[in-house]
Amino acid sequence: SMDYIARFRNEKQFQAGVQLLRGMIDAAQAGDFLSVLADIALAETLHAVSEEFEKSHGKIAGGRLAIIALGKLGSREMTFGSDVDLVFVYDAPADAVSDGGKQYNASVYYNRLTQRLLNAIGAMGREGRLYEVDMRLRPSGGQGLINTSLKGLHQYFSDAAWTFEYMAFTKARVAAGDAALAGEINHFIDEILSAPRDREKLKQDVIDMRERIAKEFASDDVWNLKYVRGGLIDLDFIAQYLLLLHASVLKESVTGNTETILRWLAAKGAIESPLADELVEASRTLNQLFHMLRLCNNGTLDEATALPGLKKLLCAALKTPDFDHLKQGLIGVERNVARHYIALLQ
């Protein structure tokens, strides 16, 4: 059944690629489609693996499991070849044990089930692997559990979470699993994002985090759309900083991509509409190019070696007359985003 899920994913992803290249859909629609596709694949995998697992290990009465998506899947901006950032959350009655041959407590039971799920999602099958799973954003960092109880998640954010984890959770949503548990997790996410916070510490942490990324990945290539100054990372950081800054005053929050966050903040009167409009426009331009380059060219563009056909495709996608206009427009967008970044975070 895993091969069947992967084949379904491959076919649909191919159709989306063709539609994006032909200009029938734009980057936002492609991102949304690829994310819905990933949700379906995760839900199907969860169902198939759980069923198999329960045959040999039984069930836990009252036990529930949900999968939180972070990163590009969380914000519904999956690109071609995106990996998935996942956190598995379970909830079970206090002393619950499984009713299989061996009695496992909830922690052991869900740890094993999660391991099976990860293997199924990331394993190489006849149809390729479903998704690469990125576990860097899991609550206890690089090591530790890949899954956590709902109580553990609460505990972690009240005791030990860093600002960058709150930033990561601005993209969090439940992608699959138990519907009631999903509701509780979404409520929890809203709570942690809109909790009171120290404005100066927030600002300093965001600046430090951005500098750490720059140390490792800094680029002055205008086509390095993610890491160049005024690129996608800067846009993300602006939106996440503004959300965490204002949500604590508004006592409510939202999650999603840069556009969703900025539009929400403008609607709440937290930021000026012209600022939101300008940054949303920049986000659309950069994402459109990013999607096209992920699909056609491994995510980057080398002007010296880029084929005329690719340049033509990019111009058509952004409705620019020629490549020179496209490049000048891109430089202008990145300068503008960098200017806003400096104004907000210096």
mmCIF file of C-alpha atoms in Angstrom:
data_model
loop_
_atom_site.group_PDB
_atom_site.id
_atom_site.type_symbol
_atom_site.label_atom_id
_atom_site.label_comp_id
_atom_site.label_asym_id
_atom_site.label_seq_id
_atom_site.Cartn_x
_atom_site.Cartn_y
_atom_site.Cartn_z
ATOM 1 C CA SER A 1 0.000 0.000 0.000
ATOM 2 C CA MET A 2 2.964 2.347 0.554
ATOM 3 C CA ASP A 3 3.921 1.974 -3.112
ATOM 4 C CA TYR A 4 0.351 2.830 -4.026
ATOM 5 C CA ILE A 5 0.491 6.027 -1.919
ATOM 6 C CA ALA A 6 3.847 7.010 -3.452
ATOM 7 C CA ARG A 7 2.589 6.370 -6.995
ATOM 8 C CA PHE A 8 -0.475 8.522 -6.347
ATOM 9 C CA ARG A 9 1.793 11.283 -4.965
ATOM 10 C CA ASN A 10 4.176 11.064 -7.951
ATOM 11 C CA GLU A 11 1.386 11.304 -10.525
ATOM 12 C CA LYS A 12 -0.305 14.266 -8.859
ATOM 13 C CA GLN A 13 3.002 16.057 -8.322
ATOM 14 C CA PHE A 14 3.861 15.597 -11.997
ATOM 15 C CA GLN A 15 0.487 17.108 -13.023
ATOM 16 C CA ALA A 16 1.090 20.106 -10.748
ATOM 17 C CA GLY A 17 4.552 20.607 -12.263
ATOM 18 C CA VAL A 18 3.147 20.642 -15.781
ATOM 19 C CA GLN A 19 0.415 23.105 -14.774
ATOM 20 C CA LEU A 20 2.942 25.423 -13.094
ATOM 21 C CA LEU A 21 5.206 25.381 -16.172
ATOM 22 C CA ARG A 22 2.269 26.133 -18.452
ATOM 23 C CA GLY A 23 1.182 29.033 -16.280
ATOM 24 C CA MET A 24 -2.146 27.369 -15.433
ATOM 25 C CA ILE A 25 -1.409 27.721 -11.709
ATOM 26 C CA ASP A 26 0.899 30.052 -9.782
ATOM 27 C CA ALA A 27 3.370 29.278 -7.002
ATOM 28 C CA ALA A 28 0.839 29.812 -4.197
ATOM 29 C CA GLN A 29 -1.592 27.372 -5.793
ATOM 30 C CA ALA A 30 1.185 24.873 -6.441
ATOM 31 C CA GLY A 31 2.337 25.152 -2.809
ATOM 32 C CA ASP A 32 -1.187 24.658 -1.534
ATOM 33 C CA PHE A 33 -1.769 21.678 -3.832
ATOM 34 C CA LEU A 34 1.522 19.956 -2.941
ATOM 35 C CA SER A 35 0.752 20.493 0.761
ATOM 36 C CA VAL A 36 -2.746 19.010 0.507
ATOM 37 C CA LEU A 37 -1.150 16.107 -1.361
ATOM 38 C CA ALA A 38 1.343 15.606 1.485
ATOM 39 C CA ASP A 39 -1.483 15.756 4.060
ATOM 40 C CA ILE A 40 -3.350 13.023 2.185
ATOM 41 C CA ALA A 41 -0.206 10.896 1.897
ATOM 42 C CA LEU A 42 0.514 11.323 5.640
ATOM 43 C CA ALA A 43 -3.074 10.497 6.635
ATOM 44 C CA GLU A 44 -3.066 7.384 4.436
ATOM 45 C CA THR A 45 0.325 6.301 5.789
ATOM 46 C CA LEU A 46 -0.839 6.858 9.373
ATOM 47 C CA HIS A 47 -3.914 4.742 8.700
ATOM 48 C CA ALA A 48 -2.027 1.891 6.988
ATOM 49 C CA VAL A 49 0.835 1.742 9.503
ATOM 50 C CA SER A 50 -1.453 2.033 12.571
ATOM 51 C CA GLU A 51 -3.663 -0.776 11.315
ATOM 52 C CA GLU A 52 -0.647 -3.027 10.790
ATOM 53 C CA PHE A 53 0.876 -2.019 14.139
ATOM 54 C CA GLU A 54 -2.364 -2.717 16.049
ATOM 55 C CA LYS A 55 -2.481 -6.269 14.682
ATOM 56 C CA SER A 56 0.708 -7.131 16.525
ATOM 57 C CA HIS A 57 0.669 -4.685 19.474
ATOM 58 C CA GLY A 58 -3.008 -4.083 20.171
ATOM 59 C CA LYS A 59 -4.495 -0.675 20.952
ATOM 60 C CA ILE A 60 -4.401 1.737 23.854
ATOM 61 C CA ALA A 61 -7.906 2.495 25.054
ATOM 62 C CA GLY A 62 -8.505 6.241 24.781
ATOM 63 C CA GLY A 63 -5.120 6.765 23.103
ATOM 64 C CA ARG A 64 -4.835 9.372 20.333
ATOM 65 C CA LEU A 65 -2.094 10.444 17.930
ATOM 66 C CA ALA A 66 -1.676 13.511 15.714
ATOM 67 C CA ILE A 67 1.056 14.788 13.397
ATOM 68 C CA ILE A 68 2.073 18.447 13.572
ATOM 69 C CA ALA A 69 3.544 19.839 10.356
ATOM 70 C CA LEU A 70 6.061 22.685 10.619
ATOM 71 C CA GLY A 71 8.150 24.383 7.932
ATOM 72 C CA LYS A 72 6.885 24.519 4.365
ATOM 73 C CA LEU A 73 4.270 21.831 4.866
ATOM 74 C CA GLY A 74 2.954 23.636 7.942
ATOM 75 C CA SER A 75 2.572 26.916 6.035
ATOM 76 C CA ARG A 76 1.196 25.136 2.927
ATOM 77 C CA GLU A 77 4.162 26.231 0.809
ATOM 78 C CA MET A 78 5.567 22.850 -0.181
ATOM 79 C CA THR A 79 7.793 23.029 -3.253
ATOM 80 C CA PHE A 80 8.920 20.248 -5.571
ATOM 81 C CA GLY A 81 11.289 18.117 -3.536
ATOM 82 C CA SER A 82 10.536 19.794 -0.173
ATOM 83 C CA ASP A 83 11.198 17.657 2.858
ATOM 84 C CA VAL A 84 8.628 17.541 5.668
ATOM 85 C CA ASP A 85 9.158 18.814 9.229
ATOM 86 C CA LEU A 86 7.052 16.741 11.604
ATOM 87 C CA VAL A 87 6.379 16.447 15.325
ATOM 88 C CA PHE A 88 4.283 13.500 16.557
ATOM 89 C CA VAL A 89 2.045 14.139 19.547
ATOM 90 C CA TYR A 90 0.124 11.492 21.472
ATOM 91 C CA ASP A 91 -2.327 11.623 24.330
ATOM 92 C CA ALA A 92 -3.495 8.737 26.511
ATOM 93 C CA PRO A 93 -5.098 8.227 29.943
ATOM 94 C CA ALA A 94 -2.581 8.305 32.814
ATOM 95 C CA ASP A 95 -1.900 4.603 33.389
ATOM 96 C CA ALA A 96 -3.029 3.298 30.012
ATOM 97 C CA VAL A 97 -1.358 0.201 28.574
ATOM 98 C CA SER A 98 -1.796 -1.563 25.249
ATOM 99 C CA ASP A 99 -4.045 -4.636 25.031
ATOM 100 C CA GLY A 100 -1.743 -6.701 22.777
ATOM 101 C CA GLY A 101 0.361 -9.744 23.680
ATOM 102 C CA LYS A 102 2.884 -7.534 25.482
ATOM 103 C CA GLN A 103 1.543 -4.651 27.539
ATOM 104 C CA TYR A 104 3.263 -1.399 26.597
ATOM 105 C CA ASN A 105 2.731 1.900 28.337
ATOM 106 C CA ALA A 106 1.749 4.862 26.159
ATOM 107 C CA SER A 107 5.261 6.284 25.891
ATOM 108 C CA VAL A 108 6.814 3.037 24.593
ATOM 109 C CA TYR A 109 3.809 2.210 22.421
ATOM 110 C CA TYR A 110 3.722 5.562 20.629
ATOM 111 C CA ASN A 111 7.489 5.743 20.349
ATOM 112 C CA ARG A 112 7.474 2.455 18.440
ATOM 113 C CA LEU A 113 4.500 3.445 16.318
ATOM 114 C CA THR A 114 6.185 6.756 15.460
ATOM 115 C CA GLN A 115 9.355 4.918 14.462
ATOM 116 C CA ARG A 116 7.325 2.733 12.108
ATOM 117 C CA LEU A 117 5.661 5.797 10.638
ATOM 118 C CA LEU A 118 8.984 7.535 10.055
ATOM 119 C CA ASN A 119 10.352 4.437 8.349
ATOM 120 C CA ALA A 120 7.288 4.206 6.117
ATOM 121 C CA ILE A 121 7.414 7.898 5.134
ATOM 122 C CA GLY A 122 11.164 7.969 4.472
ATOM 123 C CA ALA A 123 11.845 4.480 3.121
ATOM 124 C CA MET A 124 12.856 3.889 -0.493
ATOM 125 C CA GLY A 125 10.195 1.896 -2.304
ATOM 126 C CA ARG A 126 9.598 0.971 -5.940
ATOM 127 C CA GLU A 127 8.067 4.425 -6.489
ATOM 128 C CA GLY A 128 10.837 6.283 -4.645
ATOM 129 C CA ARG A 129 10.472 7.568 -1.093
ATOM 130 C CA LEU A 130 7.369 9.419 0.003
ATOM 131 C CA TYR A 131 9.195 12.323 1.710
ATOM 132 C CA GLU A 132 12.485 13.118 3.355
ATOM 133 C CA VAL A 133 11.666 13.816 6.996
ATOM 134 C CA ASP A 134 13.450 16.724 8.651
ATOM 135 C CA MET A 135 13.523 16.237 12.406
ATOM 136 C CA ARG A 136 15.574 19.301 13.342
ATOM 137 C CA LEU A 137 12.592 21.228 14.615
ATOM 138 C CA ARG A 138 11.373 18.584 17.016
ATOM 139 C CA PRO A 139 10.724 19.859 20.538
ATOM 140 C CA SER A 140 13.827 18.403 22.197
ATOM 141 C CA GLY A 141 16.221 19.478 19.477
ATOM 142 C CA GLY A 142 18.603 17.191 17.620
ATOM 143 C CA GLN A 143 18.312 14.225 19.955
ATOM 144 C CA GLY A 144 15.571 13.041 22.289
ATOM 145 C CA LEU A 145 12.100 11.875 21.459
ATOM 146 C CA ILE A 146 10.720 12.165 17.992
ATOM 147 C CA ASN A 147 7.341 12.182 19.605
ATOM 148 C CA THR A 148 5.955 13.746 22.736
ATOM 149 C CA SER A 149 2.832 13.509 24.820
ATOM 150 C CA LEU A 150 0.458 16.465 24.750
ATOM 151 C CA LYS A 151 1.457 17.071 28.368
ATOM 152 C CA GLY A 152 5.136 16.941 27.371
ATOM 153 C CA LEU A 153 4.540 19.539 24.665
ATOM 154 C CA HIS A 154 2.890 21.891 27.203
ATOM 155 C CA GLN A 155 5.731 21.267 29.650
ATOM 156 C CA TYR A 156 8.390 21.917 27.031
ATOM 157 C CA PHE A 157 6.998 25.279 25.966
ATOM 158 C CA SER A 158 6.465 26.444 29.528
ATOM 159 C CA ASP A 159 9.994 25.427 30.614
ATOM 160 C CA ALA A 160 12.522 25.249 27.866
ATOM 161 C CA ALA A 161 11.475 26.565 24.453
ATOM 162 C CA TRP A 162 13.710 29.047 22.639
ATOM 163 C CA THR A 163 12.487 32.000 20.589
ATOM 164 C CA PHE A 164 13.375 30.208 17.347
ATOM 165 C CA GLU A 165 11.008 27.384 18.317
ATOM 166 C CA TYR A 166 8.180 29.861 18.765
ATOM 167 C CA MET A 167 9.134 31.215 15.339
ATOM 168 C CA ALA A 168 8.971 27.693 13.903
ATOM 169 C CA PHE A 169 5.541 27.215 15.461
ATOM 170 C CA THR A 170 4.146 30.247 13.582
ATOM 171 C CA LYS A 171 3.915 27.719 10.711
ATOM 172 C CA ALA A 172 2.555 24.854 12.795
ATOM 173 C CA ARG A 173 -0.674 23.038 12.037
ATOM 174 C CA VAL A 174 -1.972 19.524 12.540
ATOM 175 C CA ALA A 175 -1.640 17.707 9.210
ATOM 176 C CA ALA A 176 -3.103 14.325 10.150
ATOM 177 C CA GLY A 177 -4.425 12.280 13.042
ATOM 178 C CA ASP A 178 -7.163 12.360 15.661
ATOM 179 C CA ALA A 179 -9.556 15.289 15.070
ATOM 180 C CA ALA A 180 -10.287 16.047 18.747
ATOM 181 C CA LEU A 181 -6.591 15.979 19.626
ATOM 182 C CA ALA A 182 -5.902 18.220 16.617
ATOM 183 C CA GLY A 183 -8.349 20.768 18.033
ATOM 184 C CA GLU A 184 -6.566 20.731 21.402
ATOM 185 C CA ILE A 185 -3.153 21.101 19.767
ATOM 186 C CA ASN A 186 -4.312 24.002 17.590
ATOM 187 C CA HIS A 187 -5.704 25.723 20.678
ATOM 188 C CA PHE A 188 -2.374 25.159 22.427
ATOM 189 C CA ILE A 189 -0.440 26.631 19.467
ATOM 190 C CA ASP A 190 -2.635 29.741 19.569
ATOM 191 C CA GLU A 191 -1.960 30.032 23.317
ATOM 192 C CA ILE A 192 1.828 29.796 23.119
ATOM 193 C CA LEU A 193 2.082 32.228 20.200
ATOM 194 C CA SER A 194 -0.032 34.861 21.927
ATOM 195 C CA ALA A 195 1.571 34.501 25.368
ATOM 196 C CA PRO A 196 3.120 37.663 26.872
ATOM 197 C CA ARG A 197 6.752 38.170 25.903
ATOM 198 C CA ASP A 198 9.700 40.467 26.452
ATOM 199 C CA ARG A 199 9.885 42.708 23.372
ATOM 200 C CA GLU A 200 13.604 43.469 23.631
ATOM 201 C CA LYS A 201 14.559 39.827 24.128
ATOM 202 C CA LEU A 202 12.372 38.822 21.168
ATOM 203 C CA LYS A 203 14.057 41.382 18.933
ATOM 204 C CA GLN A 204 17.563 40.411 20.040
ATOM 205 C CA ASP A 205 16.849 36.690 19.612
ATOM 206 C CA VAL A 206 15.523 37.197 16.076
ATOM 207 C CA ILE A 207 18.581 39.285 15.145
ATOM 208 C CA ASP A 208 20.941 36.650 16.640
ATOM 209 C CA MET A 209 19.171 33.806 14.872
ATOM 210 C CA ARG A 210 19.383 35.621 11.523
ATOM 211 C CA GLU A 211 23.098 36.249 12.070
ATOM 212 C CA ARG A 212 23.680 32.567 12.809
ATOM 213 C CA ILE A 213 22.027 31.635 9.520
ATOM 214 C CA ALA A 214 24.052 34.305 7.700
ATOM 215 C CA LYS A 215 27.316 32.911 9.119
ATOM 216 C CA GLU A 216 26.535 29.556 7.562
ATOM 217 C CA PHE A 217 24.623 30.417 4.385
ATOM 218 C CA ALA A 218 25.134 34.105 3.535
ATOM 219 C CA SER A 219 25.093 34.854 -0.187
ATOM 220 C CA ASP A 220 25.229 37.966 -2.336
ATOM 221 C CA ASP A 221 23.910 36.107 -5.372
ATOM 222 C CA VAL A 222 20.549 37.702 -6.247
ATOM 223 C CA TRP A 223 19.351 34.263 -7.474
ATOM 224 C CA ASN A 224 19.954 32.637 -4.094
ATOM 225 C CA LEU A 225 16.359 33.538 -3.281
ATOM 226 C CA LYS A 226 16.350 31.956 0.146
ATOM 227 C CA TYR A 227 19.510 33.273 1.784
ATOM 228 C CA VAL A 228 20.332 36.518 -0.038
ATOM 229 C CA ARG A 229 19.685 39.677 2.010
ATOM 230 C CA GLY A 230 16.086 40.655 1.316
ATOM 231 C CA GLY A 231 15.237 37.087 0.307
ATOM 232 C CA LEU A 232 12.774 34.512 1.608
ATOM 233 C CA ILE A 233 14.442 34.037 5.006
ATOM 234 C CA ASP A 234 14.309 37.773 5.707
ATOM 235 C CA LEU A 235 10.625 37.840 4.738
ATOM 236 C CA ASP A 236 9.902 34.883 7.019
ATOM 237 C CA PHE A 237 11.743 36.505 9.886
ATOM 238 C CA ILE A 238 9.914 39.824 9.420
ATOM 239 C CA ALA A 239 6.505 38.095 9.479
ATOM 240 C CA GLN A 240 7.386 35.870 12.434
ATOM 241 C CA TYR A 241 8.866 38.717 14.445
ATOM 242 C CA LEU A 242 5.842 40.951 13.841
ATOM 243 C CA LEU A 243 3.438 38.133 14.704
ATOM 244 C CA LEU A 244 5.142 37.252 18.004
ATOM 245 C CA LEU A 245 5.449 40.956 18.825
ATOM 246 C CA HIS A 246 1.771 41.780 18.258
ATOM 247 C CA ALA A 247 0.030 38.504 19.166
ATOM 248 C CA SER A 248 0.942 39.010 22.812
ATOM 249 C CA VAL A 249 -0.902 42.348 22.759
ATOM 250 C CA LEU A 250 -3.819 41.107 20.630
ATOM 251 C CA LYS A 251 -4.168 38.015 22.879
ATOM 252 C CA GLU A 252 -4.766 35.875 19.788
ATOM 253 C CA SER A 253 -2.676 34.544 16.952
ATOM 254 C CA VAL A 254 -2.665 32.962 13.528
ATOM 255 C CA THR A 255 -0.336 30.509 11.818
ATOM 256 C CA GLY A 256 0.695 30.156 8.202
ATOM 257 C CA ASN A 257 2.905 31.679 5.552
ATOM 258 C CA THR A 258 4.234 35.225 5.330
ATOM 259 C CA GLU A 259 1.206 36.407 3.384
ATOM 260 C CA THR A 260 -1.343 34.917 5.812
ATOM 261 C CA ILE A 261 0.461 36.413 8.815
ATOM 262 C CA LEU A 262 0.913 39.904 7.336
ATOM 263 C CA ARG A 263 -2.672 40.110 6.042
ATOM 264 C CA TRP A 264 -3.962 39.046 9.453
ATOM 265 C CA LEU A 265 -1.820 41.648 11.260
ATOM 266 C CA ALA A 266 -3.012 44.376 8.872
ATOM 267 C CA ALA A 267 -6.663 43.341 9.350
ATOM 268 C CA LYS A 268 -6.158 43.571 13.136
ATOM 269 C CA GLY A 269 -4.660 47.054 12.776
ATOM 270 C CA ALA A 270 -1.297 45.903 14.161
ATOM 271 C CA ILE A 271 0.642 46.955 11.039
ATOM 272 C CA GLU A 272 -0.063 49.421 8.223
ATOM 273 C CA SER A 273 -1.782 48.020 5.128
ATOM 274 C CA PRO A 274 0.764 49.503 2.661
ATOM 275 C CA LEU A 275 3.583 47.656 4.486
ATOM 276 C CA ALA A 276 1.627 44.385 4.322
ATOM 277 C CA ASP A 277 0.847 44.932 0.618
ATOM 278 C CA GLU A 278 4.447 45.650 -0.267
ATOM 279 C CA LEU A 279 5.839 42.635 1.582
ATOM 280 C CA VAL A 280 3.117 40.308 0.269
ATOM 281 C CA GLU A 281 3.916 41.406 -3.288
ATOM 282 C CA ALA A 282 7.620 40.729 -2.649
ATOM 283 C CA SER A 283 6.766 37.328 -1.194
ATOM 284 C CA ARG A 284 4.723 36.395 -4.267
ATOM 285 C CA THR A 285 7.514 37.386 -6.662
ATOM 286 C CA LEU A 286 10.204 35.502 -4.738
ATOM 287 C CA ASN A 287 8.036 32.423 -4.228
ATOM 288 C CA GLN A 288 7.032 32.280 -7.879
ATOM 289 C CA LEU A 289 10.694 32.277 -8.914
ATOM 290 C CA PHE A 290 11.642 29.872 -6.123
ATOM 291 C CA HIS A 291 9.014 27.328 -7.208
ATOM 292 C CA MET A 292 9.995 27.526 -10.862
ATOM 293 C CA LEU A 293 13.684 27.080 -10.041
ATOM 294 C CA ARG A 294 12.985 24.183 -7.658
ATOM 295 C CA LEU A 295 11.029 22.491 -10.417
ATOM 296 C CA CYS A 296 13.396 23.156 -13.327
ATOM 297 C CA ASN A 297 16.835 23.769 -11.992
ATOM 298 C CA ASN A 298 17.556 22.373 -8.552
ATOM 299 C CA GLY A 299 16.609 25.661 -6.909
ATOM 300 C CA THR A 300 19.323 27.969 -8.247
ATOM 301 C CA LEU A 301 20.139 29.879 -11.389
ATOM 302 C CA ASP A 302 23.573 30.443 -12.873
ATOM 303 C CA GLU A 303 23.131 33.216 -15.430
ATOM 304 C CA ALA A 304 26.151 32.120 -17.439
ATOM 305 C CA THR A 305 24.890 28.573 -17.990
ATOM 306 C CA ALA A 306 21.092 28.995 -17.745
ATOM 307 C CA LEU A 307 19.325 27.868 -20.906
ATOM 308 C CA PRO A 308 17.394 30.512 -22.888
ATOM 309 C CA GLY A 309 14.271 28.350 -22.500
ATOM 310 C CA LEU A 310 14.462 28.554 -18.712
ATOM 311 C CA LYS A 311 14.979 32.320 -18.783
ATOM 312 C CA LYS A 312 11.971 32.623 -21.069
ATOM 313 C CA LEU A 313 9.845 30.502 -18.707
ATOM 314 C CA LEU A 314 10.787 32.689 -15.745
ATOM 315 C CA CYS A 315 9.952 35.879 -17.673
ATOM 316 C CA ALA A 316 6.565 34.451 -18.679
ATOM 317 C CA ALA A 317 5.815 33.357 -15.091
ATOM 318 C CA LEU A 318 6.478 36.896 -13.831
ATOM 319 C CA LYS A 319 5.016 38.661 -16.853
ATOM 320 C CA THR A 320 8.243 40.553 -17.606
ATOM 321 C CA PRO A 321 9.277 41.432 -21.189
ATOM 322 C CA ASP A 322 12.850 40.110 -20.975
ATOM 323 C CA PHE A 323 15.445 38.636 -18.647
ATOM 324 C CA ASP A 324 17.137 41.943 -17.921
ATOM 325 C CA HIS A 325 13.858 43.445 -16.683
ATOM 326 C CA LEU A 326 13.285 40.334 -14.602
ATOM 327 C CA LYS A 327 16.685 40.601 -12.931
ATOM 328 C CA GLN A 328 16.408 44.329 -12.262
ATOM 329 C CA GLY A 329 12.941 43.785 -10.811
ATOM 330 C CA LEU A 330 14.279 41.030 -8.555
ATOM 331 C CA ILE A 331 17.140 43.219 -7.321
ATOM 332 C CA GLY A 332 14.593 45.946 -6.545
ATOM 333 C CA VAL A 333 12.380 43.525 -4.586
ATOM 334 C CA GLU A 334 15.288 42.208 -2.534
ATOM 335 C CA ARG A 335 16.569 45.718 -1.759
ATOM 336 C CA ASN A 336 13.117 46.699 -0.604
ATOM 337 C CA VAL A 337 12.695 43.689 1.684
ATOM 338 C CA ALA A 338 16.199 44.266 3.113
ATOM 339 C CA ARG A 339 15.281 47.907 3.807
ATOM 340 C CA HIS A 340 12.168 46.850 5.749
ATOM 341 C CA TYR A 341 14.131 44.188 7.600
ATOM 342 C CA ILE A 342 16.684 46.769 8.743
ATOM 343 C CA ALA A 343 13.980 49.286 9.715
ATOM 344 C CA LEU A 344 12.241 46.685 11.885
ATOM 345 C CA LEU A 345 15.162 44.700 13.231
ATOM 346 C CA GLN A 346 18.083 47.017 13.889
#
